[in-house]
Coordinates of C-alpha atoms in Angstrom, one line a residue:
M1 CA 128.1 174.0 133.8
G2 CA 131.9 174.2 134.4
S3 CA 131.7 175.8 137.8
S4 CA 133.2 172.8 139.7
K5 CA 135.6 171.6 137.1
A6 CA 139.3 171.4 137.6
Q7 CA 141.3 174.2 135.9
Y8 CA 142.6 173.5 132.4
T9 CA 140.0 170.7 131.8
S10 CA 137.0 170.9 129.5
P11 CA 133.8 172.4 130.8
Y12 CA 132.0 170.3 128.2
A13 CA 131.3 166.7 127.4
P14 CA 134.0 165.1 125.2
L15 CA 133.9 166.6 121.7
V16 CA 133.8 163.7 119.3
L17 CA 134.0 164.7 115.6
T18 CA 133.1 162.4 112.7
A19 CA 135.4 162.0 109.6
K20 CA 133.0 164.3 107.7
E21 CA 133.3 167.0 110.3
H22 CA 137.1 166.7 110.3
K23 CA 137.0 167.2 106.5
Q24 CA 134.7 170.2 106.9
L25 CA 137.0 171.9 109.5
R26 CA 140.0 171.3 107.3
Q27 CA 138.2 172.9 104.4
L28 CA 137.2 175.8 106.6
A29 CA 140.8 176.4 107.8
E30 CA 142.1 176.1 104.2
S31 CA 139.6 178.6 102.9
L32 CA 140.3 181.1 105.7
I33 CA 144.0 180.8 105.1
E34 CA 143.6 181.3 101.3
V35 CA 141.4 184.4 101.6
N36 CA 143.8 185.9 104.2
V37 CA 146.8 185.2 101.9
D38 CA 145.0 187.4 99.4
S39 CA 144.7 190.2 102.0
Y40 CA 148.3 189.8 103.0
E41 CA 149.5 190.1 99.4
E42 CA 147.4 193.2 99.0
F43 CA 149.3 194.6 102.0
L44 CA 152.7 193.5 100.5
Y45 CA 152.3 194.4 96.8
V46 CA 149.5 196.9 96.5
N47 CA 150.2 198.9 99.6
E48 CA 154.0 198.2 99.5
G49 CA 154.1 196.8 103.1
K50 CA 152.3 199.8 104.6
L51 CA 148.9 200.4 106.1
P52 CA 146.9 203.4 104.6
E53 CA 147.0 206.2 107.2
R54 CA 143.5 207.2 106.3
E55 CA 142.2 203.8 107.4
W56 CA 144.6 202.8 110.2
K57 CA 145.6 204.7 113.3
F58 CA 149.0 204.0 115.0
F59 CA 148.5 202.6 118.5
R60 CA 151.7 201.3 120.0
R61 CA 155.2 200.0 119.3
D62 CA 156.9 197.0 120.8
E63 CA 160.5 196.5 119.8
Q64 CA 160.4 196.4 115.9
V65 CA 156.7 195.8 115.7
E66 CA 154.0 198.5 115.3
T67 CA 150.4 197.9 116.1
Y68 CA 147.5 199.8 114.4
V69 CA 143.8 200.0 115.0
R70 CA 141.4 200.5 112.1
R71 CA 139.7 204.0 112.3
R72 CA 136.1 203.7 113.4
D73 CA 134.7 205.6 110.5
K74 CA 136.5 203.2 108.1
Y75 CA 135.0 199.9 109.3
N76 CA 131.9 199.8 107.1
L77 CA 130.6 197.3 109.6
N78 CA 129.0 197.1 113.0
G79 CA 129.5 193.6 114.1
F80 CA 131.2 190.3 113.8
G81 CA 128.7 188.2 111.8
A82 CA 126.4 185.4 112.9
P83 CA 127.4 181.7 112.9
Q84 CA 126.4 179.8 109.8
K85 CA 125.7 176.1 109.5
L86 CA 128.2 173.7 108.0
H87 CA 127.0 171.0 105.6
G88 CA 125.6 169.0 108.5
D89 CA 123.3 169.3 111.5
S90 CA 125.8 168.5 114.2
F91 CA 127.4 171.9 114.6
T92 CA 127.6 175.5 113.3
R93 CA 130.5 177.8 112.9
T94 CA 131.4 181.3 112.0
V95 CA 132.7 181.7 108.5
T96 CA 133.6 185.4 108.5
S97 CA 137.2 186.0 107.3
L98 CA 139.4 189.0 107.9
S99 CA 139.3 190.2 104.2
S100 CA 136.1 189.0 102.6
T101 CA 133.5 190.2 105.1
R102 CA 130.5 192.1 103.6
S103 CA 129.2 195.0 105.7
E104 CA 125.7 193.4 105.9
E105 CA 127.2 190.4 107.7
F106 CA 128.5 192.6 110.5
S107 CA 125.2 193.5 112.1
S108 CA 125.1 192.0 115.6
L109 CA 128.2 192.8 117.6
N110 CA 130.8 195.6 117.8
V111 CA 134.4 194.7 116.8
A112 CA 138.0 195.9 117.0
D113 CA 140.1 195.5 113.9
I114 CA 143.8 195.4 114.7
R115 CA 147.1 194.8 112.9
S116 CA 150.7 194.3 114.1
I117 CA 153.4 194.7 111.5
G118 CA 157.2 194.7 111.7
K119 CA 160.2 192.4 111.7
R120 CA 162.2 190.3 114.1
D121 CA 165.4 188.2 114.1
G122 CA 164.8 184.5 113.5
T123 CA 163.3 182.1 111.0
I124 CA 159.8 181.3 110.0
E125 CA 160.2 177.8 111.3
E126 CA 160.9 179.2 114.7
A127 CA 157.9 181.5 114.5
V128 CA 155.5 178.6 113.7
H129 CA 157.2 176.4 116.3
G130 CA 156.7 179.1 118.9
A131 CA 153.0 179.5 118.0
M132 CA 152.0 175.9 117.9
C133 CA 150.9 174.0 121.0
P134 CA 148.7 171.0 120.1
T135 CA 148.2 169.8 123.7
T136 CA 146.6 171.4 126.8
E137 CA 149.9 171.3 128.7
M138 CA 151.7 173.0 125.8
M139 CA 149.0 175.6 125.7
R140 CA 149.8 176.4 129.3
Y141 CA 153.5 176.7 128.7
N142 CA 152.9 178.9 125.6
S143 CA 150.7 181.2 127.6
E144 CA 153.7 181.7 130.0
Y145 CA 156.0 182.4 127.1
L146 CA 153.7 184.6 125.1
E147 CA 152.2 186.4 128.2
D148 CA 148.8 186.2 126.5
G149 CA 146.8 186.2 129.8
M150 CA 145.2 182.8 129.4
E151 CA 143.3 182.1 132.6
D152 CA 141.9 178.7 131.7
G153 CA 141.6 176.5 128.6
C154 CA 142.1 173.2 127.0
V155 CA 142.3 171.3 123.6
L156 CA 138.8 170.0 122.9
A157 CA 139.7 167.9 119.8
I158 CA 142.8 167.3 117.6
I159 CA 142.1 167.1 113.9
D160 CA 145.6 167.0 112.5
N161 CA 148.6 166.6 114.8
V162 CA 152.3 167.2 114.1
T163 CA 154.3 164.3 112.9
Q164 CA 158.0 163.4 112.3
E165 CA 157.3 163.9 108.5
D166 CA 155.3 167.1 108.9
P167 CA 156.4 168.8 112.2
F168 CA 154.6 172.1 111.9
T169 CA 151.1 171.4 110.5
S170 CA 148.5 171.2 113.3
L171 CA 144.7 171.7 113.4
S172 CA 142.7 171.5 116.6
V173 CA 139.5 172.8 118.3
R174 CA 140.1 174.6 121.6
W175 CA 138.4 176.4 124.4
G176 CA 140.2 179.3 126.2
V177 CA 139.5 182.0 128.8
T178 CA 141.4 185.3 128.6
E179 CA 141.8 187.0 132.0
N180 CA 140.7 190.6 132.1
S181 CA 142.9 193.4 133.6
P182 CA 142.0 194.6 137.1
I183 CA 140.3 197.6 135.6
L184 CA 138.2 195.6 133.2
R185 CA 137.1 193.1 135.9
K186 CA 135.2 196.0 137.5
V187 CA 133.2 196.4 134.3
I188 CA 132.8 192.9 132.8
K189 CA 133.7 189.3 133.5
S190 CA 136.5 187.4 131.7
Y191 CA 135.7 186.3 128.1
D192 CA 136.1 182.8 126.6
H193 CA 136.3 181.5 123.1
V194 CA 135.7 178.2 121.3
Y195 CA 138.0 178.3 118.3
L196 CA 139.8 176.5 115.5
D197 CA 143.6 176.7 115.8
A198 CA 145.8 176.0 112.9
T199 CA 149.6 176.3 112.2
G200 CA 151.7 175.4 109.2
F201 CA 153.1 176.8 106.0
T202 CA 151.5 178.1 102.9
Q203 CA 152.6 179.8 99.7
L204 CA 152.1 183.3 98.2
S205 CA 151.1 183.6 94.6
N206 CA 154.8 183.8 93.6
G207 CA 155.5 180.5 95.3
E208 CA 157.2 182.1 98.3
R209 CA 156.8 180.1 101.5
V210 CA 155.3 181.8 104.6
G211 CA 154.4 180.5 108.0
Y212 CA 150.9 181.1 109.5
H213 CA 148.9 180.7 112.8
L214 CA 145.2 180.9 112.4
V215 CA 142.7 181.4 115.2
H216 CA 139.0 181.5 114.2
S217 CA 135.9 181.1 116.4
V218 CA 133.6 178.1 115.8
D219 CA 130.3 177.1 117.4
F220 CA 129.3 173.5 117.9
K221 CA 125.5 173.5 118.2
G222 CA 124.4 172.2 121.6
T223 CA 127.9 170.9 122.4
T224 CA 129.8 174.1 123.4
P225 CA 127.1 176.4 124.8
H226 CA 127.9 179.8 126.4
L227 CA 129.0 179.5 130.0
S228 CA 127.3 181.9 132.4
Q229 CA 130.5 182.9 134.2
Y230 CA 132.1 184.3 131.0
F231 CA 131.4 186.6 128.1
R232 CA 131.5 184.5 124.9
G233 CA 133.9 186.3 122.5
Q234 CA 134.4 185.8 118.9
V235 CA 137.8 186.2 117.1
A236 CA 139.1 185.9 113.6
A237 CA 142.9 186.3 113.6
I238 CA 145.9 185.2 111.6
G239 CA 149.6 185.7 111.8
F240 CA 151.9 185.5 108.9
W241 CA 155.7 185.2 109.1
R242 CA 157.8 185.8 105.9
Q243 CA 161.6 185.3 105.6
I244 CA 163.0 188.5 104.2
E245 CA 166.7 187.9 105.1
P246 CA 168.5 184.7 106.2
N247 CA 167.8 185.5 109.9
V248 CA 165.2 188.3 109.6
V249 CA 161.4 187.6 109.6
Q250 CA 158.7 190.0 108.5
I251 CA 155.7 189.9 110.9
H252 CA 152.1 190.5 109.9
G253 CA 149.4 189.9 112.4
H254 CA 145.7 190.7 111.8
G255 CA 142.9 190.2 114.2
V256 CA 139.2 191.1 114.4
Y257 CA 137.7 190.7 117.9
T258 CA 134.2 191.2 119.3
L259 CA 133.6 193.7 122.0
P260 CA 130.9 193.2 124.6
F261 CA 129.5 196.6 124.0
E262 CA 130.6 199.8 122.2
R263 CA 131.4 201.7 125.4
A264 CA 134.0 199.0 126.2
R265 CA 136.1 199.9 123.2
N266 CA 138.5 202.2 124.9
L267 CA 139.0 199.6 127.7
F268 CA 139.3 196.5 125.6
I269 CA 141.4 197.7 122.7
P270 CA 144.6 198.4 124.6
A271 CA 144.5 194.9 126.1
I272 CA 143.7 193.2 122.8
A273 CA 146.3 195.2 120.8
T274 CA 149.0 194.4 123.4
S275 CA 148.1 190.7 123.3
L276 CA 148.3 190.6 119.5
S277 CA 151.6 192.4 119.4
K278 CA 153.2 190.3 122.1
S279 CA 152.0 187.0 120.6
M280 CA 153.5 187.9 117.2
I281 CA 156.9 188.9 118.8
H282 CA 157.2 186.4 121.6
V283 CA 156.8 183.3 119.4
F284 CA 160.5 183.4 118.8
Y285 CA 161.2 183.4 122.6
A286 CA 158.7 180.6 122.9
S287 CA 160.6 178.6 120.3
T288 CA 163.9 179.1 122.2
M289 CA 162.3 178.0 125.5
K290 CA 160.8 174.9 123.8
K291 CA 164.2 174.0 122.5
L292 CA 165.7 174.5 125.9
R293 CA 163.0 172.4 127.6
C294 CA 163.5 169.6 125.1
A295 CA 167.3 169.7 125.6
I296 CA 167.0 169.6 129.4
Q297 CA 164.6 166.6 129.2
E298 CA 166.9 164.8 126.8
Q299 CA 169.8 165.4 129.1
R300 CA 167.9 164.1 132.1
M301 CA 166.6 161.0 130.3
Q302 CA 170.0 160.0 129.0
M303 CA 171.6 160.6 132.4
L304 CA 174.6 162.2 130.6
F305 CA 177.8 162.5 132.6
R306 CA 178.1 165.9 134.2
P307 CA 181.5 166.9 135.8
Q308 CA 181.5 167.9 139.4
W309 CA 182.7 171.4 140.3
S310 CA 183.5 173.2 143.5
A311 CA 183.7 176.8 144.5
H312 CA 187.5 176.6 143.8
H313 CA 187.0 175.9 140.1
P314 CA 187.4 178.7 137.7
C315 CA 184.4 179.7 135.6
S316 CA 184.3 177.7 132.4
V317 CA 183.4 180.9 130.5
C318 CA 185.7 183.8 131.8
K319 CA 188.3 181.4 133.4
K320 CA 188.4 183.4 136.6
K321 CA 188.2 182.1 140.1
R322 CA 185.5 184.1 141.9
T323 CA 185.6 184.9 145.6
M324 CA 182.2 186.5 145.1
H325 CA 179.6 185.7 142.5
K326 CA 180.7 182.1 142.7
G327 CA 177.8 180.8 140.6
S328 CA 176.6 177.3 139.9
S329 CA 176.7 174.5 137.3
C330 CA 175.2 174.7 133.9
E331 CA 172.0 172.7 133.7
L332 CA 173.2 171.0 130.4
C333 CA 176.9 170.5 130.5
G334 CA 177.5 170.7 134.2
E335 CA 180.4 173.0 134.0
H336 CA 180.9 175.7 136.6
V337 CA 179.7 179.1 135.5
C338 CA 180.0 182.2 137.7
K339 CA 177.1 184.5 138.4
L340 CA 178.4 187.1 136.0
C341 CA 178.6 184.8 133.1
R342 CA 175.7 182.5 133.5
I343 CA 172.3 183.0 131.9
T344 CA 169.2 182.3 133.9
H345 CA 165.8 181.4 132.6
K346 CA 162.7 181.0 134.6
M347 CA 161.2 177.6 133.5
P348 CA 157.5 176.9 134.0
T349 CA 156.5 173.3 134.8
V350 CA 153.1 171.8 135.3
E351 CA 153.4 169.6 138.5
L352 CA 151.2 166.8 139.7
D353 CA 149.0 169.3 141.6
N354 CA 148.0 170.7 138.1
K355 CA 149.5 174.0 139.1
M356 CA 152.2 175.9 137.3
H357 CA 155.5 176.1 139.2
H358 CA 158.6 178.1 138.2
S359 CA 162.2 177.2 138.7
K360 CA 165.4 179.0 137.8
T361 CA 167.5 177.2 135.2
H362 CA 171.2 178.3 135.0
L363 CA 173.1 177.8 131.7
C364 CA 176.4 178.7 130.3
P365 CA 176.4 180.9 127.1
F366 CA 177.9 178.0 125.1
C367 CA 175.1 175.6 125.8
L368 CA 172.4 178.2 125.3
L369 CA 173.9 179.1 121.9
T370 CA 174.0 175.4 121.0
V371 CA 170.4 175.0 121.9
S372 CA 169.3 178.2 120.1
N373 CA 171.1 177.1 116.9
K374 CA 169.2 173.8 116.8
T375 CA 166.5 173.9 114.1
A376 CA 162.9 174.1 115.2
A377 CA 162.2 171.0 113.1
E378 CA 164.8 169.0 115.1
T379 CA 163.2 169.9 118.3
V380 CA 159.6 169.1 117.2
R381 CA 160.8 165.7 115.9
A382 CA 162.5 165.0 119.2
E383 CA 159.3 166.0 121.1
V384 CA 157.2 163.8 118.8
G385 CA 159.6 160.9 119.4
A386 CA 159.2 161.4 123.2
G387 CA 155.5 161.2 122.9
Q388 CA 154.7 164.8 123.9
Y389 CA 152.0 165.2 121.2
G390 CA 150.2 162.0 121.7
S391 CA 147.0 163.2 123.5
L392 CA 144.9 166.2 124.2
Q393 CA 146.4 166.8 127.6

C-alpha cells in the first residue's frame, strides 16, 4: 500500500470521522493538554524553571535554547505504551501523556525523553502561528521553514479548522514521514507517524495565557495500518510558549519518541533532539515567512501600482547611486534597493508539478519591517479570507 502514490498524498483510503469520533478526539487533545500543563507548571514553579541535573543531561544549545535528554537510569520505563481503545469500535489510539505515564505502561518499546527550554524574541501568537499548518500544502511550507526533515505527509482529517473569530485553534489528524540522515539510512528505513496535531492557547492555574502545539500518535484500527516501507514511530510531544516580557517568549518543548531498538539510541537521539530544538525556535521565522507570503500574495492580487526604476536611480534606502551592486526592486513596494541594502529570502512554492521550487525574493528593509510588525492574527484572518484553509490540500 502507498508504493505508487503521488508524494504528499494519503497512502490510505479517505479518513471519514463521525461526530462522535470528532468529540472523542477533542476530548483526547484537551486531556493531553491539561495533564501537560500540570507538568509545565511543575517545571515553572516547583523546579523554578530548571531541569534537575540528576535526571536530565545537557545535550546541545541552539541560540538561546538548551536541549536535554533524560538520563537512562531515571526513566523508570522501558517503552512507549500500547494503544488503547476509545469508546467505540472504529479506531484505537495511544493515550500515554508526557507526565502521567505509569512505568508498567511502558513495556513494549524503547523511548527517548527530550526537553528543549529557553527563550526567544517574539510573541506567543507568532509562535503558534508559526507552528500551525492545517493543510497539506502548509505542512510542506512549514517543513521548509522549520527544517524538520519531512520526507512525505498529508492531512488525513480536519476536526477543527482556524476561523476569522478563532485564528489559532486547530485540530487535525495527519500522516508524516521523517527522513533519516545518511548514516541512519544504512541502519534503518525512514519512520512515519499517524498523529493528532493541535494548536491554540490555554491557561495556567494562575490564569496566565500560554500557546501550545500538541503532537500525539493515534491509531485508527484497520484504517491506518503500518506501511512496509517505513518504521511506524510513536510520539507524544508538546510545545509551550509563554510571554515573559513584551517581546520575549519563554520556550518549553517536551517530547517522548519511540526508538526502533535500544542500540539505535545513540544514532537517533541527536537527530530527534535537533529536530525538537529547531522546531521550537524556528516557529518565529516560520511566522515571519507566512506574513511575507501573505503580503506578497495580497500585493499581486490587488495589482498595486509599483514604480519603475532604472540602474540610474538611487537606492531608496541608502540614497546612493551604485555603479556596482546595483540591486533590484523591492517585491512589495517596487522601489529600487541596492544589493548592499536589500534583504533576500528564499521563498518555497509548490508548483503544478507537485514539487517544491525555490525563488529569491528581494525586499527593502522598510517593507520587511512593516510585514514583521503585522500581528499574526491579522495574517491568519487574511489567509482565511483568501480561502487558504478551506480543504485538506
